[in-house]
Amino acid sequence: MFTAYVAVTLLTAGVNAAAAWADFARAGFVLANADELGIPRSFLPLLGWLKAAGAAGLALGLAGVPYVGVAAAAGLTLFFLGAIAVHVRARVLRKMVIPGAFLALAVASLILTYTAYDAAS
């Protein structure tokens, strides 16, 4: 179980760090997606910082700060639930696979993080 926790959490932290970098770099696909969803481009740095904070929090959880890891996984879960809601509101359902995958990783990280620390205590 611990191996699954480490692997899923590392994957979740990595993809969120990469997504944050894409937001900060204003990658073309990020700008196109923001425009299609009706998200102001001025929000991109904030969204990037939220993803980066989640990735950093997951890394801190792996480093032995359990409550930060749980909080980061919970925060990313809420973040991507919001992303799904934005896609539904904008009726851009064909692109929900990406935030859905990020949500699945965040939920898996939350469950595994909680389980790993609950078992250890």
PDB file of C-alpha atoms in Angstrom:
ATOM      1  CA  MET A   1       0.000   0.000   0.000  1.00  0.00           C
ATOM      2  CA  PHE A   2       2.847   2.358   0.804  1.00  0.00           C
ATOM      3  CA  THR A   3       4.330   1.845  -2.676  1.00  0.00           C
ATOM      4  CA  ALA A   4       1.009   2.787  -4.281  1.00  0.00           C
ATOM      5  CA  TYR A   5       0.814   5.872  -2.063  1.00  0.00           C
ATOM      6  CA  VAL A   6       4.288   7.022  -3.081  1.00  0.00           C
ATOM      7  CA  ALA A   7       3.791   6.278  -6.798  1.00  0.00           C
ATOM      8  CA  VAL A   8       0.367   7.919  -7.117  1.00  0.00           C
ATOM      9  CA  THR A   9       1.366  10.921  -5.025  1.00  0.00           C
ATOM     10  CA  LEU A  10       4.553  11.463  -7.033  1.00  0.00           C
ATOM     11  CA  LEU A  11       2.560  11.229 -10.267  1.00  0.00           C
ATOM     12  CA  THR A  12      -0.072  13.650  -8.976  1.00  0.00           C
ATOM     13  CA  ALA A  13       2.556  16.118  -7.784  1.00  0.00           C
ATOM     14  CA  GLY A  14       4.432  15.851 -11.086  1.00  0.00           C
ATOM     15  CA  VAL A  15       1.470  16.433 -13.373  1.00  0.00           C
ATOM     16  CA  ASN A  16       0.275  19.343 -11.261  1.00  0.00           C
ATOM     17  CA  ALA A  17       3.735  20.907 -11.278  1.00  0.00           C
ATOM     18  CA  ALA A  18       3.802  20.559 -15.064  1.00  0.00           C
ATOM     19  CA  ALA A  19       0.320  22.060 -15.348  1.00  0.00           C
ATOM     20  CA  ALA A  20       1.379  24.957 -13.128  1.00  0.00           C
ATOM     21  CA  TRP A  21       4.416  25.554 -15.333  1.00  0.00           C
ATOM     22  CA  ALA A  22       2.154  25.604 -18.419  1.00  0.00           C
ATOM     23  CA  ASP A  23      -0.071  28.189 -16.717  1.00  0.00           C
ATOM     24  CA  PHE A  24       2.905  30.377 -15.793  1.00  0.00           C
ATOM     25  CA  ALA A  25       4.375  30.048 -19.300  1.00  0.00           C
ATOM     26  CA  ARG A  26       1.002  30.890 -20.859  1.00  0.00           C
ATOM     27  CA  ALA A  27       1.301  27.900 -23.155  1.00  0.00           C
ATOM     28  CA  GLY A  28      -0.819  28.106 -26.280  1.00  0.00           C
ATOM     29  CA  PHE A  29      -3.112  25.260 -25.276  1.00  0.00           C
ATOM     30  CA  VAL A  30      -3.672  26.877 -21.879  1.00  0.00           C
ATOM     31  CA  LEU A  31      -4.649  30.195 -23.459  1.00  0.00           C
ATOM     32  CA  ALA A  32      -6.968  28.497 -25.951  1.00  0.00           C
ATOM     33  CA  ASN A  33      -8.617  26.465 -23.196  1.00  0.00           C
ATOM     34  CA  ALA A  34      -9.048  29.515 -20.952  1.00  0.00           C
ATOM     35  CA  ASP A  35     -10.636  31.447 -23.800  1.00  0.00           C
ATOM     36  CA  GLU A  36     -13.003  28.587 -24.627  1.00  0.00           C
ATOM     37  CA  LEU A  37     -14.045  28.231 -20.986  1.00  0.00           C
ATOM     38  CA  GLY A  38     -14.465  31.962 -20.452  1.00  0.00           C
ATOM     39  CA  ILE A  39     -11.669  32.176 -17.878  1.00  0.00           C
ATOM     40  CA  PRO A  40      -9.925  35.552 -17.894  1.00  0.00           C
ATOM     41  CA  ARG A  41      -6.246  35.222 -18.761  1.00  0.00           C
ATOM     42  CA  SER A  42      -5.455  37.290 -15.684  1.00  0.00           C
ATOM     43  CA  PHE A  43      -6.558  34.271 -13.590  1.00  0.00           C
ATOM     44  CA  LEU A  44      -3.857  31.989 -15.032  1.00  0.00           C
ATOM     45  CA  PRO A  45      -1.116  32.928 -12.532  1.00  0.00           C
ATOM     46  CA  LEU A  46      -3.481  32.256  -9.619  1.00  0.00           C
ATOM     47  CA  LEU A  47      -4.500  28.906 -11.082  1.00  0.00           C
ATOM     48  CA  GLY A  48      -0.828  28.080 -11.607  1.00  0.00           C
ATOM     49  CA  TRP A  49       0.029  28.964  -8.010  1.00  0.00           C
ATOM     50  CA  LEU A  50      -2.817  26.804  -6.701  1.00  0.00           C
ATOM     51  CA  LYS A  51      -1.585  23.817  -8.713  1.00  0.00           C
ATOM     52  CA  ALA A  52       2.020  24.488  -7.664  1.00  0.00           C
ATOM     53  CA  ALA A  53       0.988  24.743  -4.008  1.00  0.00           C
ATOM     54  CA  GLY A  54      -0.846  21.440  -4.299  1.00  0.00           C
ATOM     55  CA  ALA A  55       2.197  19.783  -5.862  1.00  0.00           C
ATOM     56  CA  ALA A  56       4.490  21.212  -3.176  1.00  0.00           C
ATOM     57  CA  GLY A  57       2.116  20.133  -0.429  1.00  0.00           C
ATOM     58  CA  LEU A  58       2.020  16.590  -1.767  1.00  0.00           C
ATOM     59  CA  ALA A  59       5.826  16.573  -1.839  1.00  0.00           C
ATOM     60  CA  LEU A  60       5.918  17.778   1.772  1.00  0.00           C
ATOM     61  CA  GLY A  61       3.514  15.005   2.676  1.00  0.00           C
ATOM     62  CA  LEU A  62       5.881  12.475   1.127  1.00  0.00           C
ATOM     63  CA  ALA A  63       8.722  14.085   3.065  1.00  0.00           C
ATOM     64  CA  GLY A  64       6.975  13.368   6.352  1.00  0.00           C
ATOM     65  CA  VAL A  65       4.593  16.248   6.992  1.00  0.00           C
ATOM     66  CA  PRO A  66       1.365  14.254   6.896  1.00  0.00           C
ATOM     67  CA  TYR A  67      -1.221  16.947   7.514  1.00  0.00           C
ATOM     68  CA  VAL A  68       0.178  19.109   4.736  1.00  0.00           C
ATOM     69  CA  GLY A  69      -0.021  16.152   2.352  1.00  0.00           C
ATOM     70  CA  VAL A  70      -3.643  15.459   3.265  1.00  0.00           C
ATOM     71  CA  ALA A  71      -4.540  19.157   2.979  1.00  0.00           C
ATOM     72  CA  ALA A  72      -2.821  19.422  -0.409  1.00  0.00           C
ATOM     73  CA  ALA A  73      -4.619  16.358  -1.758  1.00  0.00           C
ATOM     74  CA  ALA A  74      -7.948  17.688  -0.459  1.00  0.00           C
ATOM     75  CA  GLY A  75      -7.236  21.104  -1.968  1.00  0.00           C
ATOM     76  CA  LEU A  76      -6.415  19.619  -5.361  1.00  0.00           C
ATOM     77  CA  THR A  77      -9.585  17.521  -5.190  1.00  0.00           C
ATOM     78  CA  LEU A  78     -11.659  20.658  -4.610  1.00  0.00           C
ATOM     79  CA  PHE A  79      -9.733  22.528  -7.297  1.00  0.00           C
ATOM     80  CA  PHE A  80     -10.471  19.913  -9.943  1.00  0.00           C
ATOM     81  CA  LEU A  81     -14.104  19.561  -8.860  1.00  0.00           C
ATOM     82  CA  GLY A  82     -14.261  23.279  -9.632  1.00  0.00           C
ATOM     83  CA  ALA A  83     -12.586  22.690 -12.990  1.00  0.00           C
ATOM     84  CA  ILE A  84     -15.220  20.090 -13.860  1.00  0.00           C
ATOM     85  CA  ALA A  85     -17.942  22.552 -12.856  1.00  0.00           C
ATOM     86  CA  VAL A  86     -16.418  25.242 -15.102  1.00  0.00           C
ATOM     87  CA  HIS A  87     -16.361  22.821 -18.034  1.00  0.00           C
ATOM     88  CA  VAL A  88     -20.007  21.899 -17.437  1.00  0.00           C
ATOM     89  CA  ARG A  89     -21.019  25.562 -17.097  1.00  0.00           C
ATOM     90  CA  ALA A  90     -19.249  26.421 -20.353  1.00  0.00           C
ATOM     91  CA  ARG A  91     -20.678  23.302 -22.037  1.00  0.00           C
ATOM     92  CA  VAL A  92     -17.194  22.167 -23.063  1.00  0.00           C
ATOM     93  CA  LEU A  93     -17.844  18.558 -22.209  1.00  0.00           C
ATOM     94  CA  ARG A  94     -15.501  17.073 -24.821  1.00  0.00           C
ATOM     95  CA  LYS A  95     -12.488  18.388 -22.879  1.00  0.00           C
ATOM     96  CA  MET A  96     -13.523  17.104 -19.452  1.00  0.00           C
ATOM     97  CA  VAL A  97     -11.215  14.095 -19.730  1.00  0.00           C
ATOM     98  CA  ILE A  98      -8.166  16.101 -18.661  1.00  0.00           C
ATOM     99  CA  PRO A  99      -9.610  17.695 -15.518  1.00  0.00           C
ATOM    100  CA  GLY A 100     -11.328  14.363 -14.848  1.00  0.00           C
ATOM    101  CA  ALA A 101      -7.983  12.576 -14.900  1.00  0.00           C
ATOM    102  CA  PHE A 102      -6.439  15.235 -12.640  1.00  0.00           C
ATOM    103  CA  LEU A 103      -9.425  14.863 -10.294  1.00  0.00           C
ATOM    104  CA  ALA A 104      -9.017  11.078 -10.228  1.00  0.00           C
ATOM    105  CA  LEU A 105      -5.335  11.454  -9.335  1.00  0.00           C
ATOM    106  CA  ALA A 106      -6.128  13.998  -6.618  1.00  0.00           C
ATOM    107  CA  VAL A 107      -8.811  11.753  -5.091  1.00  0.00           C
ATOM    108  CA  ALA A 108      -6.511   8.730  -5.254  1.00  0.00           C
ATOM    109  CA  SER A 109      -3.756  10.752  -3.585  1.00  0.00           C
ATOM    110  CA  LEU A 110      -6.161  11.916  -0.896  1.00  0.00           C
ATOM    111  CA  ILE A 111      -7.345   8.385  -0.133  1.00  0.00           C
ATOM    112  CA  LEU A 112      -3.854   6.885  -0.218  1.00  0.00           C
ATOM    113  CA  THR A 113      -2.323   9.720   1.811  1.00  0.00           C
ATOM    114  CA  TYR A 114      -4.986   9.464   4.470  1.00  0.00           C
ATOM    115  CA  THR A 115      -4.730   5.663   4.522  1.00  0.00           C
ATOM    116  CA  ALA A 116      -0.927   5.690   4.680  1.00  0.00           C
ATOM    117  CA  TYR A 117      -0.866   8.048   7.655  1.00  0.00           C
ATOM    118  CA  ASP A 118      -3.829   6.431   9.367  1.00  0.00           C
ATOM    119  CA  ALA A 119      -2.098   3.039   9.174  1.00  0.00           C
ATOM    120  CA  ALA A 120       1.145   4.519  10.505  1.00  0.00           C
ATOM    121  CA  SER A 121      -0.500   6.014  13.584  1.00  0.00           C
TER     122      SER A 121
END
